[in-house]
Amino acid sequence: MNTLRIFFRTCWFQYRAMFNWATPIGYLSYKFLQPIGQILFFTELGIFATGRSNALYFALGNALQLTAINGIFGVVMSVGNERQFGTLPILLGSPANRLVTFLGRAFVHVIDGIAGVAVGLALALVMFQIDLSHANLGLLAICVCIISLSTAGLGLMFGSLSLIMRDVFVIANGVYYLLLVFCGINIPVSRLPEWAQLISTGLPLTRGVQATREVVSGAGLAQVSGLLAGELAIGLVYALIGYSMFRWLEHQARRGGLQEAY
Amino acid sequence: MTAYVRAAARAFEMSMKLRAVNPFTNFGWLVFPLIFVVLGLALLGGGGKSAYAILGGGLLGYWGMAYVEGGNEIQNERWSGTLEQIMGCPTPLVVIVVGKLCSSLVFGALSFFPAIAVGYFAFHQSVQNIDPVPFAVSFLVLTFAFFCMAVTLAPLYAMWRWAFSVTNGFEIGVYVLGGFMFPISQLPAWLQVVASVFAPTWAVRALYAATGQPFGRQYALWWAVSIALSCGYLVIGWFLYRLVDVRARATGQLALA
């Protein structure tokens, strides 16, 4: 019971700390202005490059990638801010369960990431009339949940690096934009060079976005279950690597008294 | 006047030094344009459209440095607890902002180097058919437009900390309105109207026209509109700086705004 209490309190407080200071206007700008800008820019760029008939490809891909605002920026900064605000030694000194504290950094961002994709899909629907008439909406929702989870897994891994890096926001930015290149958001994975395809298979979003595209085209669970299982597994692997790194770096920091010295 | 120039020069010098060792700045001018050039060239391919990918990547970096980094500087002063000292000192805020923004523009202009380099070495693409004089003038007009927009936006960052979140959130939207990587003529009509009050849009159109894009050659008109709009921003900015000054003193909540 105590563990659950810590989990939910961690979730709630880190989320408030992340967004509440900026007032609801700041939060809403990331929830609406950024999705509008991203979907509009990349879809219009795609239309300029390939014609209006491909608008759905770009609009859908970018709507799904919006989960990375939470999964990457949100989660990485949730861990990274502890260092910036000087609370990292207190966190590391607390007796709280590390796994619970660690996963608590991501939980609300997963929920908020799902909400972000819902906003993105609604905007894509309004701005570019994407056709969801063939889609199984329940399955589409499952795809979005899994994408949000797997992206947060990657965010947790990079968030762990904040224990030894001062400018983790740079990493979050880089990862966010590289996902736009490698994950089949704007460029089909099959059109990437072989080395880039290899990278894309190891990233979250790649399989999830492909599965979602198939679901929107009318595919059922049986056709996309393999992709979704792979997406979930990728996210889990990243989260595990992140947790292991977090524990190892914490151990190193404790031994050397280096919590804020990197 | 000499004192103001000296203060702006010191702000510029300090800002240059801080930016040179700031990983986020170096990401902004070096890595960020690269990602967009790669994306742009992968989508647009060779031929006449490659100019949009190469120059477009540079423009994104330039704009990002000018206004996001410019705004971030004010936000950083707030985080560092030095915003009140800047507002309280005898030198007007605008003088400090001008110094900082000049440094942003210098780093922003560097964005074109990695953009051109990756286009040439990785994709064997370059910007061709450049009409040098209109291109150079258009670039100067664009720089003036970026400068004026950033100067005008800066007091908003000082007045409300959420202002940076809003402008940062809409950063990619600005790429659309500016026509940085595709012509705005393909946008819906209502969005073209919005884009037309955006000073950089006209300068960017002139810039691309100078690389052979089929926009016509009405350079003088485009430059004039861009400069007129930029001057209009400065007038708005003058009122905003006065408002910030009065408001900060009246409420005493600058750091918490």
Short mmCIF file of C-alpha atoms in Angstrom, two decimals:
data_model
loop_
_atom_site.label_atom_id
_atom_site.label_comp_id
_atom_site.label_asym_id
_atom_site.label_seq_id
_atom_site.Cartn_x
_atom_site.Cartn_y
_atom_site.Cartn_z
CA MET A 1 0.00 0.00 0.00
CA ASN A 2 2.83 2.35 0.94
CA THR A 3 4.55 1.59 -2.37
CA LEU A 4 1.40 2.43 -4.27
CA ARG A 5 1.06 5.66 -2.33
CA ILE A 6 4.64 6.64 -3.20
CA PHE A 7 4.03 5.74 -6.82
CA PHE A 8 0.95 7.90 -7.23
CA ARG A 9 2.38 10.79 -5.19
CA THR A 10 5.55 10.69 -7.29
CA CYS A 11 3.48 10.69 -10.45
CA TRP A 12 1.35 13.57 -9.34
CA PHE A 13 4.05 15.83 -7.93
CA GLN A 14 6.54 15.42 -10.72
CA TYR A 15 3.82 16.20 -13.25
CA ARG A 16 2.71 19.30 -11.37
CA ALA A 17 6.32 20.40 -11.08
CA MET A 18 6.76 19.90 -14.79
CA PHE A 19 3.81 21.91 -16.03
CA ASN A 20 2.02 23.72 -13.24
CA TRP A 21 4.64 26.42 -12.84
CA ALA A 22 4.09 27.54 -16.40
CA THR A 23 0.37 28.15 -15.86
CA PRO A 24 -2.22 26.34 -17.97
CA ILE A 25 -1.45 28.59 -20.95
CA GLY A 26 2.07 27.19 -21.20
CA TYR A 27 0.78 23.65 -20.97
CA LEU A 28 -1.97 24.21 -23.52
CA SER A 29 0.45 25.73 -25.99
CA TYR A 30 2.40 22.47 -26.01
CA LYS A 31 -0.83 20.52 -26.21
CA PHE A 32 -2.35 22.45 -29.11
CA LEU A 33 0.05 24.92 -30.75
CA GLN A 34 2.91 22.48 -31.19
CA PRO A 35 0.68 19.72 -32.64
CA ILE A 36 -0.92 22.20 -35.04
CA GLY A 37 2.49 23.48 -36.13
CA GLN A 38 4.09 20.05 -36.48
CA ILE A 39 1.23 18.40 -38.36
CA LEU A 40 0.76 21.41 -40.63
CA PHE A 41 4.47 21.81 -41.41
CA PHE A 42 5.33 18.22 -42.17
CA THR A 43 2.10 17.50 -44.03
CA GLU A 44 2.50 20.59 -46.21
CA LEU A 45 6.16 19.69 -46.76
CA GLY A 46 5.07 16.20 -47.75
CA ILE A 47 2.43 17.62 -50.08
CA PHE A 48 5.04 19.89 -51.67
CA ALA A 49 7.32 16.89 -52.17
CA THR A 50 4.93 14.13 -53.17
CA GLY A 51 1.50 15.61 -53.88
CA ARG A 52 -1.74 16.10 -51.97
CA SER A 53 -2.76 12.45 -52.28
CA ASN A 54 -0.15 11.51 -49.67
CA ALA A 55 -1.32 13.98 -47.02
CA LEU A 56 -2.74 11.16 -44.87
CA TYR A 57 0.67 9.51 -44.58
CA PHE A 58 2.31 12.63 -43.15
CA ALA A 59 -0.62 13.81 -41.05
CA LEU A 60 -1.09 10.41 -39.38
CA GLY A 61 2.63 9.83 -38.80
CA ASN A 62 3.15 13.22 -37.18
CA ALA A 63 -0.02 12.94 -35.08
CA LEU A 64 1.36 9.69 -33.64
CA GLN A 65 4.85 11.07 -33.13
CA LEU A 66 3.39 13.77 -30.85
CA THR A 67 3.48 11.22 -28.05
CA ALA A 68 7.23 11.86 -27.98
CA ILE A 69 6.60 15.36 -26.58
CA ASN A 70 5.68 13.58 -23.37
CA GLY A 71 7.57 10.34 -23.84
CA ILE A 72 10.88 12.01 -24.63
CA PHE A 73 10.81 15.65 -23.49
CA GLY A 74 8.53 15.06 -20.52
CA VAL A 75 10.17 11.93 -19.16
CA VAL A 76 13.76 13.04 -19.81
CA MET A 77 13.14 16.39 -18.16
CA SER A 78 11.32 14.80 -15.22
CA VAL A 79 14.54 13.05 -14.30
CA GLY A 80 16.84 15.81 -15.56
CA ASN A 81 15.07 18.59 -13.65
CA GLU A 82 15.97 16.90 -10.35
CA ARG A 83 19.55 17.78 -11.07
CA GLN A 84 18.84 21.29 -12.35
CA PHE A 85 16.70 22.21 -9.34
CA GLY A 86 19.13 20.71 -6.85
CA THR A 87 16.80 17.99 -5.60
CA LEU A 88 18.78 15.05 -6.96
CA PRO A 89 20.79 14.38 -3.76
CA ILE A 90 17.55 14.45 -1.76
CA LEU A 91 15.94 11.98 -4.15
CA LEU A 92 18.97 9.69 -4.04
CA GLY A 93 19.10 9.99 -0.26
CA SER A 94 15.46 9.04 0.24
CA PRO A 95 14.53 5.46 1.24
CA ALA A 96 11.77 5.27 -1.41
CA ASN A 97 11.64 2.23 -3.67
CA ARG A 98 13.79 3.10 -6.69
CA LEU A 99 11.73 1.21 -9.25
CA VAL A 100 8.57 2.93 -8.10
CA THR A 101 10.24 6.34 -8.10
CA PHE A 102 11.74 5.65 -11.52
CA LEU A 103 8.52 4.45 -13.17
CA GLY A 104 6.59 7.24 -11.50
CA ARG A 105 8.59 9.65 -13.66
CA ALA A 106 6.94 8.22 -16.75
CA PHE A 107 3.44 7.18 -15.75
CA VAL A 108 1.56 10.47 -16.13
CA HIS A 109 3.50 11.27 -19.27
CA VAL A 110 2.22 8.05 -20.82
CA ILE A 111 -1.36 9.12 -20.06
CA ASP A 112 -0.70 12.67 -21.23
CA GLY A 113 1.06 11.34 -24.33
CA ILE A 114 -2.07 9.39 -25.24
CA ALA A 115 -4.10 12.57 -24.81
CA GLY A 116 -1.56 14.37 -27.02
CA VAL A 117 -2.00 11.84 -29.82
CA ALA A 118 -5.78 12.11 -29.50
CA VAL A 119 -5.45 15.88 -29.97
CA GLY A 120 -3.11 15.30 -32.92
CA LEU A 121 -5.49 12.85 -34.60
CA ALA A 122 -8.41 15.23 -34.09
CA LEU A 123 -6.37 18.06 -35.65
CA ALA A 124 -5.30 15.86 -38.55
CA LEU A 125 -8.93 14.91 -39.04
CA VAL A 126 -10.00 18.56 -39.15
CA MET A 127 -7.06 19.98 -41.11
CA PHE A 128 -6.46 17.20 -43.63
CA GLN A 129 -9.64 15.11 -43.44
CA ILE A 130 -7.74 11.89 -42.68
CA ASP A 131 -10.03 8.96 -43.28
CA LEU A 132 -10.62 6.78 -40.21
CA SER A 133 -13.75 5.14 -41.59
CA HIS A 134 -11.99 1.78 -42.17
CA ALA A 135 -10.24 1.81 -38.81
CA ASN A 136 -11.18 -0.29 -35.81
CA LEU A 137 -11.17 2.57 -33.28
CA GLY A 138 -10.63 0.29 -30.29
CA LEU A 139 -7.56 -1.21 -31.92
CA LEU A 140 -6.38 2.26 -32.91
CA ALA A 141 -6.60 3.26 -29.25
CA ILE A 142 -4.55 0.20 -28.25
CA CYS A 143 -1.90 1.16 -30.83
CA VAL A 144 -1.72 4.68 -29.40
CA CYS A 145 -1.38 3.37 -25.83
CA ILE A 146 1.43 1.02 -26.80
CA ILE A 147 3.27 3.71 -28.75
CA SER A 148 3.02 6.03 -25.78
CA LEU A 149 4.38 3.34 -23.43
CA SER A 150 7.29 2.39 -25.67
CA THR A 151 8.30 6.01 -26.29
CA ALA A 152 8.30 6.66 -22.55
CA GLY A 153 10.62 3.65 -22.19
CA LEU A 154 13.15 5.36 -24.46
CA GLY A 155 12.63 8.59 -22.50
CA LEU A 156 13.43 6.77 -19.25
CA MET A 157 16.67 5.48 -20.69
CA PHE A 158 17.82 8.93 -21.78
CA GLY A 159 16.47 10.42 -18.55
CA SER A 160 18.91 8.20 -16.63
CA LEU A 161 21.75 9.90 -18.44
CA SER A 162 20.83 13.09 -16.63
CA LEU A 163 22.57 11.62 -13.59
CA ILE A 164 25.87 12.10 -15.42
CA MET A 165 25.01 14.83 -17.95
CA ARG A 166 24.18 18.47 -17.34
CA ASP A 167 22.52 19.28 -20.64
CA VAL A 168 20.11 16.45 -21.03
CA PHE A 169 17.63 18.80 -22.76
CA VAL A 170 19.93 18.76 -25.78
CA ILE A 171 19.64 14.98 -25.89
CA ALA A 172 15.86 15.17 -25.60
CA ASN A 173 15.75 17.60 -28.54
CA GLY A 174 18.04 15.48 -30.66
CA VAL A 175 16.13 12.26 -29.99
CA TYR A 176 12.78 13.93 -30.62
CA TYR A 177 13.77 15.19 -34.06
CA LEU A 178 15.70 12.07 -35.04
CA LEU A 179 12.55 10.03 -34.43
CA LEU A 180 10.97 12.12 -37.21
CA VAL A 181 13.65 10.84 -39.60
CA PHE A 182 14.11 7.22 -38.60
CA CYS A 183 10.72 5.89 -37.51
CA GLY A 184 8.66 6.02 -40.67
CA ILE A 185 6.94 9.23 -39.61
CA ASN A 186 7.81 11.25 -42.71
CA ILE A 187 9.99 8.90 -44.73
CA PRO A 188 8.97 5.26 -45.25
CA VAL A 189 11.50 3.03 -43.48
CA SER A 190 11.96 1.05 -46.71
CA ARG A 191 13.31 4.22 -48.39
CA LEU A 192 16.01 4.74 -45.78
CA PRO A 193 19.57 3.48 -46.37
CA GLU A 194 20.27 0.05 -44.90
CA TRP A 195 22.23 1.35 -41.91
CA ALA A 196 19.36 3.72 -41.12
CA GLN A 197 16.83 0.90 -41.42
CA LEU A 198 18.88 -1.01 -38.87
CA ILE A 199 18.63 1.93 -36.47
CA SER A 200 14.92 2.29 -37.07
CA THR A 201 14.24 -1.33 -36.14
CA GLY A 202 15.75 -0.65 -32.73
CA LEU A 203 13.63 2.42 -32.04
CA PRO A 204 10.18 2.76 -30.53
CA LEU A 205 7.47 4.19 -32.80
CA THR A 206 8.72 2.35 -35.92
CA ARG A 207 6.55 -0.74 -35.46
CA GLY A 208 3.78 1.11 -33.65
CA VAL A 209 3.40 3.68 -36.42
CA GLN A 210 3.42 0.93 -39.05
CA ALA A 211 0.78 -1.00 -37.11
CA THR A 212 -1.37 2.11 -36.76
CA ARG A 213 -1.13 2.85 -40.47
CA GLU A 214 -2.32 -0.69 -41.16
CA VAL A 215 -5.16 -0.37 -38.63
CA VAL A 216 -6.28 2.89 -40.27
CA SER A 217 -6.31 1.00 -43.60
CA GLY A 218 -8.63 -1.62 -42.08
CA ALA A 219 -6.28 -4.28 -40.66
CA GLY A 220 -7.40 -6.32 -37.66
CA LEU A 221 -5.65 -7.38 -34.46
CA ALA A 222 -4.32 -10.59 -35.98
CA GLN A 223 -2.49 -8.65 -38.69
CA VAL A 224 -0.83 -6.13 -36.38
CA SER A 225 -0.34 -8.13 -33.17
CA GLY A 226 3.26 -9.00 -34.08
CA LEU A 227 4.13 -5.35 -34.70
CA LEU A 228 2.45 -4.25 -31.48
CA ALA A 229 4.17 -6.95 -29.44
CA GLY A 230 7.50 -5.86 -30.92
CA GLU A 231 6.76 -2.22 -30.13
CA LEU A 232 5.92 -3.07 -26.53
CA ALA A 233 9.02 -5.24 -26.17
CA ILE A 234 11.25 -2.44 -27.49
CA GLY A 235 9.79 -0.01 -24.96
CA LEU A 236 10.26 -2.52 -22.15
CA VAL A 237 13.88 -3.16 -23.10
CA TYR A 238 14.63 0.58 -23.08
CA ALA A 239 12.90 1.02 -19.72
CA LEU A 240 14.91 -1.89 -18.25
CA ILE A 241 18.18 -0.52 -19.63
CA GLY A 242 17.22 2.87 -18.25
CA TYR A 243 16.45 1.47 -14.80
CA SER A 244 19.68 -0.54 -14.73
CA MET A 245 21.64 2.55 -15.75
CA PHE A 246 19.83 4.61 -13.13
CA ARG A 247 20.76 2.14 -10.38
CA TRP A 248 24.33 1.74 -11.55
CA LEU A 249 24.92 5.48 -11.90
CA GLU A 250 23.28 6.07 -8.55
CA HIS A 251 25.61 3.51 -7.02
CA GLN A 252 28.63 5.16 -8.61
CA ALA A 253 27.47 8.58 -7.48
CA ARG A 254 26.95 7.36 -3.90
CA ARG A 255 30.38 5.77 -3.75
CA GLY A 256 32.14 8.86 -4.96
CA GLY A 257 29.76 11.50 -3.54
CA LEU A 258 29.32 12.69 -7.08
CA GLN A 259 25.55 13.28 -7.23
CA GLU A 260 25.92 16.78 -8.64
CA ALA A 261 29.52 16.72 -9.72
CA TYR A 262 29.27 15.39 -13.26
CA MET B 1 24.31 57.10 -26.74
CA THR B 2 27.94 55.95 -26.43
CA ALA B 3 27.10 54.38 -23.09
CA TYR B 4 24.21 52.45 -24.63
CA VAL B 5 26.39 51.23 -27.50
CA ARG B 6 29.01 50.15 -24.97
CA ALA B 7 26.39 48.34 -22.87
CA ALA B 8 24.98 46.59 -25.95
CA ALA B 9 28.50 45.63 -27.02
CA ARG B 10 29.24 44.13 -23.58
CA ALA B 11 25.94 42.23 -23.63
CA PHE B 12 26.88 40.96 -27.10
CA GLU B 13 30.36 39.93 -25.96
CA MET B 14 29.12 38.12 -22.85
CA SER B 15 26.35 36.46 -24.79
CA MET B 16 28.82 35.26 -27.45
CA LYS B 17 31.07 33.75 -24.81
CA LEU B 18 28.20 32.02 -23.03
CA ARG B 19 26.75 30.70 -26.28
CA ALA B 20 30.07 29.37 -27.51
CA VAL B 21 30.16 26.88 -24.63
CA ASN B 22 26.42 26.25 -24.47
CA PRO B 23 25.54 22.77 -25.83
CA PHE B 24 21.98 23.85 -26.62
CA THR B 25 23.21 26.73 -28.77
CA ASN B 26 25.60 24.45 -30.59
CA PHE B 27 22.83 21.94 -31.11
CA GLY B 28 20.65 24.75 -32.49
CA TRP B 29 23.01 25.95 -35.21
CA LEU B 30 24.89 22.73 -35.93
CA VAL B 31 22.68 19.67 -35.46
CA PHE B 32 19.14 20.99 -35.79
CA PRO B 33 19.55 22.32 -39.37
CA LEU B 34 21.26 19.06 -40.35
CA ILE B 35 18.26 17.00 -39.31
CA PHE B 36 15.90 19.16 -41.34
CA VAL B 37 18.16 19.30 -44.39
CA VAL B 38 18.38 15.50 -44.37
CA LEU B 39 14.62 15.22 -43.99
CA GLY B 40 14.05 17.88 -46.65
CA LEU B 41 16.42 16.36 -49.18
CA ALA B 42 15.10 12.86 -48.54
CA LEU B 43 11.61 14.13 -49.32
CA LEU B 44 12.24 16.77 -51.95
CA GLY B 45 15.08 14.98 -53.71
CA GLY B 46 17.19 16.73 -56.30
CA GLY B 47 16.20 19.19 -58.97
CA GLY B 48 14.73 22.61 -58.38
CA LYS B 49 13.28 21.82 -54.98
CA SER B 50 16.60 21.04 -53.30
CA ALA B 51 17.08 24.76 -52.59
CA TYR B 52 14.09 24.53 -50.25
CA ALA B 53 15.74 21.71 -48.32
CA ILE B 54 19.20 23.27 -48.07
CA LEU B 55 18.34 26.93 -47.56
CA GLY B 56 15.25 25.85 -45.61
CA GLY B 57 17.34 23.91 -43.10
CA GLY B 58 19.55 26.95 -42.63
CA LEU B 59 16.53 29.21 -42.25
CA LEU B 60 15.06 27.00 -39.54
CA GLY B 61 18.31 27.15 -37.60
CA TYR B 62 18.61 30.90 -38.14
CA TRP B 63 15.08 31.59 -36.98
CA GLY B 64 15.36 29.16 -34.08
CA MET B 65 18.48 30.87 -32.81
CA ALA B 66 17.09 34.36 -33.34
CA TYR B 67 13.84 34.01 -31.51
CA VAL B 68 13.85 30.86 -29.42
CA GLU B 69 17.38 31.36 -28.17
CA GLY B 70 16.76 35.11 -27.86
CA GLY B 71 13.72 34.39 -25.74
CA ASN B 72 15.53 31.70 -23.83
CA GLU B 73 18.13 34.27 -22.81
CA ILE B 74 15.46 36.26 -20.98
CA GLN B 75 14.08 33.08 -19.45
CA ASN B 76 17.59 32.09 -18.33
CA GLU B 77 18.01 35.47 -16.65
CA ARG B 78 14.80 34.71 -14.78
CA TRP B 79 16.03 31.26 -13.74
CA SER B 80 19.40 32.68 -12.72
CA GLY B 81 17.75 35.39 -10.64
CA THR B 82 19.35 38.19 -12.65
CA LEU B 83 16.28 39.44 -14.54
CA GLU B 84 15.44 41.93 -11.81
CA GLN B 85 18.99 43.34 -11.85
CA ILE B 86 18.76 43.82 -15.61
CA MET B 87 15.41 45.57 -15.29
CA GLY B 88 16.59 47.64 -12.34
CA CYS B 89 19.85 48.90 -13.84
CA PRO B 90 19.93 52.33 -15.55
CA THR B 91 20.50 50.79 -19.00
CA PRO B 92 17.16 50.17 -20.74
CA LEU B 93 16.17 46.53 -21.23
CA VAL B 94 16.07 46.98 -24.99
CA VAL B 95 19.80 47.83 -25.09
CA ILE B 96 20.68 44.56 -23.34
CA VAL B 97 18.25 42.64 -25.54
CA VAL B 98 19.77 44.13 -28.71
CA GLY B 99 23.25 43.01 -27.63
CA LYS B 100 22.03 39.51 -26.84
CA LEU B 101 20.05 39.22 -30.06
CA CYS B 102 22.99 40.27 -32.21
CA SER B 103 24.85 37.34 -30.73
CA SER B 104 21.87 35.04 -31.48
CA LEU B 105 21.88 36.23 -35.07
CA VAL B 106 25.61 35.58 -35.46
CA PHE B 107 25.20 32.00 -34.27
CA GLY B 108 21.97 31.64 -36.24
CA ALA B 109 23.70 32.67 -39.47
CA LEU B 110 26.17 29.82 -38.89
CA SER B 111 23.28 27.40 -39.46
CA PHE B 112 23.70 27.75 -43.21
CA PHE B 113 27.19 26.20 -43.15
CA PRO B 114 26.20 22.72 -41.90
CA ALA B 115 23.08 22.89 -44.07
CA ILE B 116 25.09 23.56 -47.23
CA ALA B 117 27.79 21.08 -46.22
CA VAL B 118 25.44 18.14 -45.64
CA GLY B 119 23.60 18.93 -48.87
CA TYR B 120 26.84 18.95 -50.84
CA PHE B 121 28.77 16.11 -49.24
CA ALA B 122 25.99 13.69 -48.30
CA PHE B 123 23.47 14.31 -51.08
CA HIS B 124 25.60 15.97 -53.79
CA GLN B 125 23.08 18.79 -53.94
CA SER B 126 23.71 22.52 -53.84
CA VAL B 127 21.81 25.75 -54.27
CA GLN B 128 22.28 26.78 -57.88
CA ASN B 129 21.30 29.69 -60.12
CA ILE B 130 21.89 32.22 -57.36
CA ASP B 131 21.40 35.82 -58.39
CA PRO B 132 24.05 37.24 -56.01
CA VAL B 133 22.91 40.83 -55.47
CA PRO B 134 19.20 40.15 -54.84
CA PHE B 135 20.21 37.14 -52.75
CA ALA B 136 22.53 39.19 -50.54
CA VAL B 137 20.03 42.03 -50.14
CA SER B 138 17.22 39.56 -49.38
CA PHE B 139 19.38 37.93 -46.73
CA LEU B 140 20.03 41.30 -45.09
CA VAL B 141 16.33 42.17 -45.20
CA LEU B 142 15.55 38.77 -43.68
CA THR B 143 18.09 39.36 -40.92
CA PHE B 144 16.47 42.72 -40.19
CA ALA B 145 13.03 41.06 -40.07
CA PHE B 146 14.25 38.35 -37.66
CA PHE B 147 15.96 40.98 -35.53
CA CYS B 148 12.83 43.15 -35.33
CA MET B 149 10.57 40.21 -34.50
CA ALA B 150 12.91 38.99 -31.79
CA VAL B 151 13.31 42.48 -30.30
CA THR B 152 9.54 42.86 -30.24
CA LEU B 153 8.92 39.47 -28.66
CA ALA B 154 11.60 39.84 -25.96
CA PRO B 155 9.56 42.04 -23.58
CA LEU B 156 6.78 39.45 -23.65
CA TYR B 157 9.23 36.90 -22.26
CA ALA B 158 10.15 39.30 -19.50
CA MET B 159 6.51 40.05 -18.73
CA TRP B 160 5.10 36.50 -18.67
CA ARG B 161 7.11 33.33 -18.34
CA TRP B 162 4.43 31.41 -20.23
CA ALA B 163 5.13 33.61 -23.27
CA PHE B 164 8.23 31.57 -24.02
CA SER B 165 6.27 28.33 -23.78
CA VAL B 166 3.74 29.69 -26.26
CA THR B 167 6.27 30.93 -28.82
CA ASN B 168 8.39 27.82 -28.39
CA GLY B 169 5.29 25.68 -28.86
CA PHE B 170 4.50 27.44 -32.11
CA GLU B 171 8.07 27.40 -33.43
CA ILE B 172 7.30 24.84 -36.12
CA GLY B 173 4.15 26.77 -37.05
CA VAL B 174 6.38 29.72 -37.88
CA TYR B 175 8.22 27.57 -40.44
CA VAL B 176 4.89 27.20 -42.20
CA LEU B 177 3.99 30.89 -42.14
CA GLY B 178 7.48 31.91 -43.24
CA GLY B 179 7.49 29.52 -46.20
CA PHE B 180 10.89 28.30 -45.02
CA MET B 181 10.77 24.87 -46.73
CA PHE B 182 7.89 25.17 -49.19
CA PRO B 183 6.09 28.06 -50.90
CA ILE B 184 3.18 29.48 -48.92
CA SER B 185 1.12 29.56 -52.13
CA GLN B 186 0.14 25.94 -51.46
CA LEU B 187 -1.39 26.84 -48.08
CA PRO B 188 -5.11 27.51 -47.64
CA ALA B 189 -6.05 31.10 -48.57
CA TRP B 190 -6.80 32.18 -44.99
CA LEU B 191 -3.39 30.96 -43.86
CA GLN B 192 -1.70 32.90 -46.67
CA VAL B 193 -3.37 36.05 -45.32
CA VAL B 194 -1.95 35.30 -41.86
CA ALA B 195 1.47 34.64 -43.40
CA SER B 196 1.37 37.95 -45.27
CA VAL B 197 1.62 39.99 -42.04
CA PHE B 198 4.72 38.05 -41.09
CA ALA B 199 7.74 40.13 -42.19
CA PRO B 200 10.17 37.21 -42.81
CA THR B 201 7.71 35.65 -45.29
CA TRP B 202 8.37 38.40 -47.84
CA ALA B 203 12.12 38.30 -47.37
CA VAL B 204 12.13 34.50 -47.67
CA ARG B 205 10.13 34.78 -50.90
CA ALA B 206 12.74 37.19 -52.28
CA LEU B 207 15.53 34.88 -51.11
CA TYR B 208 14.08 31.89 -52.95
CA ALA B 209 13.28 34.00 -56.02
CA ALA B 210 16.98 34.87 -56.11
CA THR B 211 17.74 31.14 -56.39
CA GLY B 212 15.57 30.76 -59.48
CA GLN B 213 12.26 29.74 -57.92
CA PRO B 214 9.31 30.79 -60.12
CA PHE B 215 7.94 33.64 -58.01
CA GLY B 216 8.64 36.53 -60.38
CA ARG B 217 11.24 39.17 -59.64
CA GLN B 218 9.43 41.83 -57.66
CA TYR B 219 12.31 42.18 -55.24
CA ALA B 220 11.84 45.87 -54.46
CA LEU B 221 8.20 45.32 -53.50
CA TRP B 222 8.97 42.29 -51.31
CA TRP B 223 11.86 44.01 -49.55
CA ALA B 224 9.76 47.11 -48.98
CA VAL B 225 6.86 45.13 -47.48
CA SER B 226 9.20 43.14 -45.26
CA ILE B 227 10.99 46.25 -44.02
CA ALA B 228 7.71 48.12 -43.47
CA LEU B 229 6.26 45.23 -41.44
CA SER B 230 9.50 44.94 -39.46
CA CYS B 231 9.36 48.64 -38.62
CA GLY B 232 5.74 48.13 -37.59
CA TYR B 233 6.90 45.44 -35.16
CA LEU B 234 9.43 47.86 -33.71
CA VAL B 235 6.67 50.39 -33.04
CA ILE B 236 4.66 47.70 -31.23
CA GLY B 237 7.84 46.70 -29.41
CA TRP B 238 8.40 50.28 -28.21
CA PHE B 239 5.01 50.18 -26.46
CA LEU B 240 5.69 46.72 -25.06
CA TYR B 241 9.02 47.79 -23.52
CA ARG B 242 7.28 50.73 -21.86
CA LEU B 243 4.53 48.43 -20.63
CA VAL B 244 7.03 45.95 -19.18
CA ASP B 245 8.92 48.74 -17.45
CA VAL B 246 5.79 50.17 -15.83
CA ARG B 247 4.28 46.81 -15.01
CA ALA B 248 7.46 45.37 -13.47
CA ARG B 249 7.80 48.35 -11.16
CA ALA B 250 4.09 48.48 -10.31
CA THR B 251 3.61 44.79 -9.48
CA GLY B 252 7.11 43.93 -8.23
CA GLN B 253 6.54 40.41 -9.49
CA LEU B 254 9.00 40.27 -12.35
CA ALA B 255 10.72 37.04 -11.31
CA LEU B 256 7.39 35.40 -10.54
CA ALA B 257 5.40 36.73 -13.47
#
